[in-house]
Each structure stands twice: as structure tokens, then as C-alpha cells.
PDB file of C-alpha atoms in Angstrom:
ATOM      1  CA  UNK A  85      61.694  17.143 -33.363  1.00 42.00           C
ATOM      2  CA  UNK A  86      64.436  19.794 -33.196  1.00 41.00           C
ATOM      3  CA  UNK A  87      67.331  19.995 -35.651  1.00 42.00           C
ATOM      4  CA  UNK A  88      69.880  18.302 -33.424  1.00 44.00           C
ATOM      5  CA  UNK A  89      67.727  15.206 -33.168  1.00 48.00           C
ATOM      6  CA  UNK A  90      67.186  15.175 -36.912  1.00 50.00           C
ATOM      7  CA  UNK A  91      70.945  15.362 -37.519  1.00 51.00           C
ATOM      8  CA  UNK A  92      71.405  12.473 -35.092  1.00 55.00           C
ATOM      9  CA  UNK A  93      68.815  10.603 -37.106  1.00 56.00           C
ATOM     10  CA  UNK A  94      70.674  11.310 -40.360  1.00 54.00           C
ATOM     11  CA  UNK A  95      73.950  10.063 -38.934  1.00 52.00           C
ATOM     12  CA  UNK A  96      72.407   6.920 -37.473  1.00 55.00           C
ATOM     13  CA  UNK A  97      70.539   5.768 -40.555  1.00 54.00           C
ATOM     14  CA  UNK A  98      72.410   3.069 -42.444  1.00 50.00           C
ATOM     15  CA  UNK A  99      71.792  -0.263 -44.103  1.00 44.00           C
ATOM     16  CA  UNK A 100      73.794  -2.058 -41.419  1.00 48.00           C
ATOM     17  CA  UNK A 101      71.456  -1.126 -38.566  1.00 54.00           C
ATOM     18  CA  UNK A 102      68.193  -1.232 -40.500  1.00 62.00           C
ATOM     19  CA  UNK A 103      65.475  -3.749 -39.699  1.00 82.00           C
ATOM     20  CA  UNK A 104      61.701  -3.690 -39.936  1.00 88.00           C
ATOM     21  CA  UNK A 105      60.992  -1.869 -36.661  1.00 89.00           C
ATOM     22  CA  UNK A 106      63.717   0.725 -37.065  1.00 87.00           C
ATOM     23  CA  UNK A 107      62.840   1.265 -40.721  1.00 90.00           C
ATOM     24  CA  UNK A 108      59.219   1.994 -39.844  1.00 92.00           C
ATOM     25  CA  UNK A 109      60.289   4.511 -37.207  1.00 91.00           C
ATOM     26  CA  UNK A 110      62.802   6.175 -39.528  1.00 90.00           C
ATOM     27  CA  UNK A 111      60.121   6.420 -42.219  1.00 94.00           C
ATOM     28  CA  UNK A 112      57.709   7.945 -39.713  1.00 92.00           C
ATOM     29  CA  UNK A 113      60.303  10.655 -38.986  1.00 91.00           C
ATOM     30  CA  UNK A 114      60.741  11.275 -42.703  1.00 93.00           C
ATOM     31  CA  UNK A 115      56.987  11.567 -43.214  1.00 96.00           C
ATOM     32  CA  UNK A 116      56.720  14.103 -40.394  1.00 93.00           C
ATOM     33  CA  UNK A 117      59.709  16.199 -41.487  1.00 91.00           C
ATOM     34  CA  UNK A 118      59.626  15.786 -45.266  1.00 93.00           C
ATOM     35  CA  UNK A 119      62.338  14.563 -47.631  1.00 92.00           C
ATOM     36  CA  UNK A 120      63.692  18.088 -48.177  1.00 91.00           C
ATOM     37  CA  UNK A 121      64.601  18.337 -44.498  1.00 88.00           C
ATOM     38  CA  UNK A 122      66.495  15.051 -44.822  1.00 87.00           C
ATOM     39  CA  UNK A 123      68.325  16.311 -47.923  1.00 88.00           C
ATOM     40  CA  UNK A 124      69.257  19.563 -46.167  1.00 88.00           C
ATOM     41  CA  UNK A 125      70.560  17.635 -43.169  1.00 82.00           C
ATOM     42  CA  UNK A 126      72.744  15.506 -45.453  1.00 83.00           C
ATOM     43  CA  UNK A 127      74.449  18.475 -47.108  1.00 84.00           C
ATOM     44  CA  UNK A 128      77.271  18.406 -44.568  1.00 80.00           C
ATOM     45  CA  UNK A 129      77.518  14.619 -44.749  1.00 76.00           C
ATOM     46  CA  UNK A 130      77.439  13.936 -48.492  1.00 79.00           C
ATOM     47  CA  UNK A 131      78.642  15.474 -51.754  1.00 86.00           C
ATOM     48  CA  UNK A 132      75.372  14.362 -53.368  1.00 89.00           C
ATOM     49  CA  UNK A 133      72.738  14.811 -50.644  1.00 87.00           C
ATOM     50  CA  UNK A 134      69.683  14.280 -52.853  1.00 90.00           C
ATOM     51  CA  UNK A 135      71.004  11.029 -54.305  1.00 91.00           C
ATOM     52  CA  UNK A 136      72.180   9.894 -50.867  1.00 88.00           C
ATOM     53  CA  UNK A 137      68.768  10.612 -49.356  1.00 88.00           C
ATOM     54  CA  UNK A 138      67.010   8.647 -52.098  1.00 90.00           C
ATOM     55  CA  UNK A 139      69.375   5.714 -51.566  1.00 88.00           C
ATOM     56  CA  UNK A 140      68.885   5.624 -47.798  1.00 88.00           C
ATOM     57  CA  UNK A 141      65.111   5.929 -48.107  1.00 91.00           C
ATOM     58  CA  UNK A 142      65.029   3.089 -50.643  1.00 90.00           C
ATOM     59  CA  UNK A 143      66.898   0.919 -48.132  1.00 88.00           C
ATOM     60  CA  UNK A 144      64.281   1.630 -45.482  1.00 90.00           C
ATOM     61  CA  UNK A 145      61.342   0.929 -47.782  1.00 92.00           C
ATOM     62  CA  UNK A 146      62.971  -2.400 -48.699  1.00 90.00           C
ATOM     63  CA  UNK A 147      62.404  -3.682 -45.145  1.00 89.00           C
ATOM     64  CA  UNK A 148      58.703  -2.856 -44.827  1.00 93.00           C
ATOM     65  CA  UNK A 149      55.318  -3.514 -46.379  1.00 93.00           C
ATOM     66  CA  UNK A 150      52.311  -1.219 -46.517  1.00 94.00           C
ATOM     67  CA  UNK A 151      50.632  -3.421 -43.921  1.00 94.00           C
ATOM     68  CA  UNK A 152      53.630  -3.001 -41.590  1.00 94.00           C
ATOM     69  CA  UNK A 153      53.290   0.771 -41.855  1.00 96.00           C
ATOM     70  CA  UNK A 154      49.518   0.859 -41.485  1.00 95.00           C
ATOM     71  CA  UNK A 155      49.588  -1.297 -38.352  1.00 94.00           C
ATOM     72  CA  UNK A 156      52.277   0.755 -36.594  1.00 94.00           C
ATOM     73  CA  UNK A 157      51.063   3.385 -34.119  1.00 92.00           C
ATOM     74  CA  UNK A 158      54.087   5.632 -34.677  1.00 92.00           C
ATOM     75  CA  UNK A 159      53.581   5.688 -38.428  1.00 95.00           C
ATOM     76  CA  UNK A 160      49.841   6.286 -38.070  1.00 93.00           C
ATOM     77  CA  UNK A 161      50.521   9.293 -35.847  1.00 93.00           C
ATOM     78  CA  UNK A 162      53.207  10.521 -38.254  1.00 94.00           C
ATOM     79  CA  UNK A 163      50.689  10.516 -41.110  1.00 95.00           C
ATOM     80  CA  UNK A 164      48.286  12.580 -39.036  1.00 93.00           C
ATOM     81  CA  UNK A 165      50.991  15.059 -38.068  1.00 93.00           C
ATOM     82  CA  UNK A 166      51.982  15.384 -41.725  1.00 94.00           C
ATOM     83  CA  UNK A 167      48.372  16.008 -42.801  1.00 93.00           C
ATOM     84  CA  UNK A 168      48.032  18.684 -40.118  1.00 92.00           C
ATOM     85  CA  UNK A 169      51.336  20.348 -41.051  1.00 92.00           C
ATOM     86  CA  UNK A 170      50.351  20.515 -44.703  1.00 94.00           C
ATOM     87  CA  UNK A 171      46.917  21.879 -43.786  1.00 92.00           C
ATOM     88  CA  UNK A 172      48.558  24.701 -41.827  1.00 92.00           C
ATOM     89  CA  UNK A 173      51.053  25.401 -44.612  1.00 92.00           C
ATOM     90  CA  UNK A 174      48.294  25.335 -47.213  1.00 92.00           C
ATOM     91  CA  UNK A 175      46.278  27.911 -45.283  1.00 92.00           C
ATOM     92  CA  UNK A 176      49.276  30.195 -44.803  1.00 92.00           C
ATOM     93  CA  UNK A 177      50.580  29.997 -48.367  1.00 92.00           C
ATOM     94  CA  UNK A 178      47.335  29.588 -50.268  1.00 93.00           C
ATOM     95  CA  UNK A 179      48.272  26.099 -51.449  1.00 93.00           C
ATOM     96  CA  UNK A 180      46.213  22.933 -51.768  1.00 94.00           C
ATOM     97  CA  UNK A 181      46.970  20.992 -48.585  1.00 93.00           C
ATOM     98  CA  UNK A 182      45.863  17.727 -50.193  1.00 93.00           C
ATOM     99  CA  UNK A 183      48.413  18.174 -52.974  1.00 95.00           C
ATOM    100  CA  UNK A 184      51.097  19.069 -50.431  1.00 95.00           C
ATOM    101  CA  UNK A 185      50.450  15.874 -48.487  1.00 96.00           C
ATOM    102  CA  UNK A 186      50.392  13.744 -51.632  1.00 96.00           C
ATOM    103  CA  UNK A 187      53.730  15.203 -52.753  1.00 96.00           C
ATOM    104  CA  UNK A 188      55.204  14.578 -49.290  1.00 96.00           C
ATOM    105  CA  UNK A 189      54.429  10.865 -49.588  1.00 97.00           C
ATOM    106  CA  UNK A 190      55.435  10.655 -53.260  1.00 96.00           C
ATOM    107  CA  UNK A 191      58.858  12.098 -52.420  1.00 95.00           C
ATOM    108  CA  UNK A 192      59.483   9.215 -50.004  1.00 96.00           C
ATOM    109  CA  UNK A 193      57.690   6.124 -51.293  1.00 96.00           C
ATOM    110  CA  UNK A 194      57.368   4.413 -54.686  1.00 95.00           C
ATOM    111  CA  UNK A 195      54.388   5.890 -56.534  1.00 94.00           C
ATOM    112  CA  UNK A 196      51.969   3.003 -56.076  1.00 95.00           C
ATOM    113  CA  UNK A 197      52.784   2.746 -52.393  1.00 96.00           C
ATOM    114  CA  UNK A 198      52.472   6.522 -51.974  1.00 96.00           C
ATOM    115  CA  UNK A 199      49.053   6.453 -53.663  1.00 96.00           C
ATOM    116  CA  UNK A 200      47.743   3.782 -51.329  1.00 96.00           C
ATOM    117  CA  UNK A 201      49.183   5.362 -48.169  1.00 96.00           C
ATOM    118  CA  UNK A 202      47.626   8.665 -49.213  1.00 96.00           C
ATOM    119  CA  UNK A 203      44.188   7.052 -49.508  1.00 96.00           C
ATOM    120  CA  UNK A 204      44.715   5.117 -46.281  1.00 95.00           C
ATOM    121  CA  UNK A 205      45.558   8.294 -44.350  1.00 95.00           C
ATOM    122  CA  UNK A 206      42.501  10.182 -45.558  1.00 92.00           C
ATOM    123  CA  UNK A 207      40.229   7.188 -45.019  1.00 93.00           C
ATOM    124  CA  UNK A 208      41.413   7.012 -41.410  1.00 91.00           C
ATOM    125  CA  UNK A 209      40.812  10.728 -40.915  1.00 89.00           C
ATOM    126  CA  UNK A 210      37.340  10.500 -42.466  1.00 90.00           C
ATOM    127  CA  UNK A 211      36.474   7.598 -40.161  1.00 90.00           C
ATOM    128  CA  UNK A 212      37.523   9.625 -37.134  1.00 87.00           C
ATOM    129  CA  UNK A 213      35.697  12.739 -38.331  1.00 85.00           C
ATOM    130  CA  UNK A 214      32.514  10.699 -38.777  1.00 88.00           C
ATOM    131  CA  UNK A 215      32.665   9.666 -35.126  1.00 88.00           C
ATOM    132  CA  UNK A 216      33.711  13.088 -33.833  1.00 86.00           C
ATOM    133  CA  UNK A 217      37.316  12.165 -33.106  1.00 85.00           C
ATOM    134  CA  UNK A 218      40.085  14.757 -33.654  1.00 85.00           C
ATOM    135  CA  UNK A 219      42.646  14.341 -36.434  1.00 83.00           C
ATOM    136  CA  UNK A 220      45.462  14.418 -33.896  1.00 84.00           C
ATOM    137  CA  UNK A 221      45.818  12.971 -30.397  1.00 82.00           C
ATOM    138  CA  UNK A 222      46.090  15.437 -27.478  1.00 83.00           C
ATOM    139  CA  UNK A 223      49.329  17.409 -27.146  1.00 82.00           C
ATOM    140  CA  UNK A 224      50.684  15.275 -24.298  1.00 85.00           C
ATOM    141  CA  UNK A 225      50.241  12.124 -26.386  1.00 85.00           C
ATOM    142  CA  UNK A 226      52.059  13.762 -29.299  1.00 85.00           C
ATOM    143  CA  UNK A 227      54.924  14.656 -27.002  1.00 85.00           C
ATOM    144  CA  UNK A 228      55.070  11.096 -25.700  1.00 86.00           C
ATOM    145  CA  UNK A 229      55.003   9.840 -29.302  1.00 88.00           C
ATOM    146  CA  UNK A 230      58.270  11.683 -30.014  1.00 84.00           C
ATOM    147  CA  UNK A 231      59.888  10.633 -26.742  1.00 86.00           C
ATOM    148  CA  UNK A 232      59.075   6.923 -27.089  1.00 87.00           C
ATOM    149  CA  UNK A 233      60.220   6.786 -30.697  1.00 84.00           C
ATOM    150  CA  UNK A 234      63.456   8.585 -29.903  1.00 83.00           C
ATOM    151  CA  UNK A 235      64.199   6.144 -27.074  1.00 84.00           C
ATOM    152  CA  UNK A 236      63.742   3.140 -29.350  1.00 80.00           C
ATOM    153  CA  UNK A 237      66.090   4.647 -31.936  1.00 77.00           C
ATOM    154  CA  UNK A 238      68.566   5.947 -29.373  1.00 77.00           C
ATOM    155  CA  UNK A 239      68.063   9.584 -30.389  1.00 69.00           C
ATOM    156  CA  UNK A 240      67.795  12.706 -28.296  1.00 55.00           C
ATOM    157  CA  UNK A 241      64.594  14.692 -28.322  1.00 49.00           C
ATOM    158  CA  UNK A 242      63.197  17.626 -26.431  1.00 44.00           C
ATOM    159  CA  UNK A 243      59.749  16.888 -27.862  1.00 42.00           C
ATOM    160  CA  UNK A 244      59.042  20.559 -28.451  1.00 44.00           C
ATOM    161  CA  UNK A 245      55.877  19.960 -30.410  1.00 44.00           C
ATOM    162  CA  UNK A 246      54.031  23.239 -30.583  1.00 43.00           C
ATOM    163  CA  UNK A 247      50.576  23.132 -29.063  1.00 44.00           C
ATOM    164  CA  UNK A 248      49.386  25.491 -31.773  1.00 43.00           C
ATOM    165  CA  UNK A 249      51.215  23.987 -34.720  1.00 43.00           C
ATOM    166  CA  UNK A 250      48.428  21.694 -35.845  1.00 42.00           C
ATOM    167  CA  UNK A 251      44.683  21.543 -36.055  1.00 44.00           C
ATOM    168  CA  UNK A 252      43.657  19.453 -33.099  1.00 40.00           C
ATOM    169  CA  UNK A 253      40.100  18.858 -34.216  1.00 43.00           C
ATOM    170  CA  UNK A 254      38.700  17.043 -37.201  1.00 46.00           C
ATOM    171  CA  UNK A 255      37.501  19.438 -39.911  1.00 53.00           C
ATOM    172  CA  UNK A 256      35.037  18.333 -42.544  1.00 58.00           C
ATOM    173  CA  UNK A 257      35.883  19.304 -46.107  1.00 67.00           C
ATOM    174  CA  UNK A 258      33.999  19.770 -49.363  1.00 72.00           C
ATOM    175  CA  UNK A 259      34.995  19.717 -53.029  1.00 75.00           C
ATOM    176  CA  UNK A 260      33.933  22.986 -54.688  1.00 77.00           C
ATOM    177  CA  UNK A 261      34.190  23.809 -58.415  1.00 80.00           C
ATOM    178  CA  UNK A 262      35.881  27.049 -59.407  1.00 80.00           C
ATOM    179  CA  UNK A 263      33.187  29.521 -60.580  1.00 80.00           C
ATOM    180  CA  UNK A 264      35.470  30.631 -63.405  1.00 81.00           C
ATOM    181  CA  UNK A 265      36.922  27.417 -64.887  1.00 79.00           C
ATOM    182  CA  UNK A 266      35.077  24.663 -62.937  1.00 78.00           C
ATOM    183  CA  UNK A 267      38.335  23.097 -61.715  1.00 77.00           C
ATOM    184  CA  UNK A 268      37.632  21.462 -58.348  1.00 73.00           C
ATOM    185  CA  UNK A 269      39.294  22.398 -55.062  1.00 75.00           C
ATOM    186  CA  UNK A 270      38.932  21.127 -51.507  1.00 75.00           C
ATOM    187  CA  UNK A 271      37.681  23.661 -48.930  1.00 74.00           C
ATOM    188  CA  UNK A 272      36.609  23.568 -45.301  1.00 71.00           C
ATOM    189  CA  UNK A 273      34.942  25.854 -42.776  1.00 68.00           C
ATOM    190  CA  UNK A 274      38.227  27.733 -42.239  1.00 67.00           C
ATOM    191  CA  UNK A 275      38.740  28.581 -45.914  1.00 77.00           C
ATOM    192  CA  UNK A 276      38.598  32.367 -46.334  1.00 72.00           C
ATOM    193  CA  UNK A 277      39.809  32.699 -49.910  1.00 77.00           C
ATOM    194  CA  UNK A 278      39.299  30.492 -52.948  1.00 76.00           C
ATOM    195  CA  UNK A 279      42.511  30.308 -54.982  1.00 80.00           C
ATOM    196  CA  UNK A 280      42.439  28.363 -58.241  1.00 80.00           C
ATOM    197  CA  UNK A 281      45.768  27.148 -59.577  1.00 76.00           C
ATOM    198  CA  UNK A 282      44.331  26.448 -63.014  1.00 78.00           C
ATOM    199  CA  UNK A 283      42.872  29.849 -63.928  1.00 81.00           C
ATOM    200  CA  UNK A 284      44.346  32.093 -61.228  1.00 78.00           C
ATOM    201  CA  UNK A 285      41.031  33.071 -59.622  1.00 80.00           C
ATOM    202  CA  UNK A 286      41.566  34.536 -56.158  1.00 80.00           C
ATOM    203  CA  UNK A 287      38.493  35.738 -54.304  1.00 79.00           C
ATOM    204  CA  UNK A 288      36.845  35.577 -50.930  1.00 77.00           C
ATOM    205  CA  UNK A 289      35.057  32.384 -49.937  1.00 77.00           C
ATOM    206  CA  UNK A 290      32.188  31.532 -49.526  1.00 76.00           C
ATOM    207  CA  UNK A 291      31.227  33.108 -52.854  1.00 67.00           C
TER     208      UNK A 291
END
């Protein structure tokens, strides 16, 4: 979703037009883009963008249950997109993609709800990986995902989802202990360097 659409989203979100369906779709957009993007978009709209963002998000969460979110195809796809985005960012910046994804959810949802959605998302991905399914749907389906959601919410979208932005195939992961301090870190077949946050170890992987 390009910036103009996100600004339209920011302007349209309000308690007066919120209901279960719209709240789920708004939350799916927030999960995909991250709370910081929402806060940045509010800087021209509010004197206290962080507080305003937290207030608006709390209103949305009020209308939904975890079951509502888990049973919605738009939200399910949003979780997968978020996992893929954080995997790409983690690889580029040497960060733990699992921690990035957990923080993304914790910034939006109450802690208990964030914990359970985090586990739900990874359980779904593991199920798909076990049967050989990719983490994400094909590019054309992702594009249609953005278009359909935007139509329901009355937003504009050019659906410029990059074909190379995300990992399109399921990747199995392993938990590996740091050889220096034994702190555990998740790795996969694409991991080239093992970076330990706890002790600072940074060396090529596999060892």
C-alpha cells in the first residue's frame, strides 16, 4: 500500500465509522504497515500522534475478538505479509525476525492477545511448511488482497506490492545455541552469519 492510501486510511479511521468488519480490515493494514507508520502518518493530523494512534487502535480492538481476526482471510494474509517483511528486514539488518514480528504485534494489541496471535501466526506457517505450501500466496493474489480490502474500506490503492519484497516459499527454521554464550537463536537455510545479541558474537554460519 502506497503512502497516499495509508494517509487516506488514517483520515478515515474513527470511532463513528468503526464496526467489526471495518475494524478487522483496519487492523490488518496496521499489522502489515506497523504502528510506527501509523504514528508518522498522524504527525500532520495530531499534536500527539503516538497517543492518538494508541487511542484509535484501542477503539478498533474493542470491536473484535481473537476468533474474529483468526477467521478473517484479510487478517490471515496480513499476518503472513508481516512475517515475511520482518524476515527480510531481519536478514538485511542482522536482527531476529521473530522478535521483530512479536514487537510488531505487541505494539498494536494488548499483550495477552499479541502473544496468542503471535503463536497462531507461526502455527499456521508451520502447518503450511509441513505440507509444502508457501508462506505467502502468489503475487497476483496478494495484489487482489490489497484491492479488495481497499474497495471495502473506500480507499485508493495501486497495489504496488513488490514481487521481490517477500519470501514466497516456506522456509524451515532451527533453534541454534550460540557457541559462545549458549543463548538460542532461530536460523534457516538462508542464514549466512550468526549474530548473538546477548554476547555480541558475529561469525559466519554454519559454524
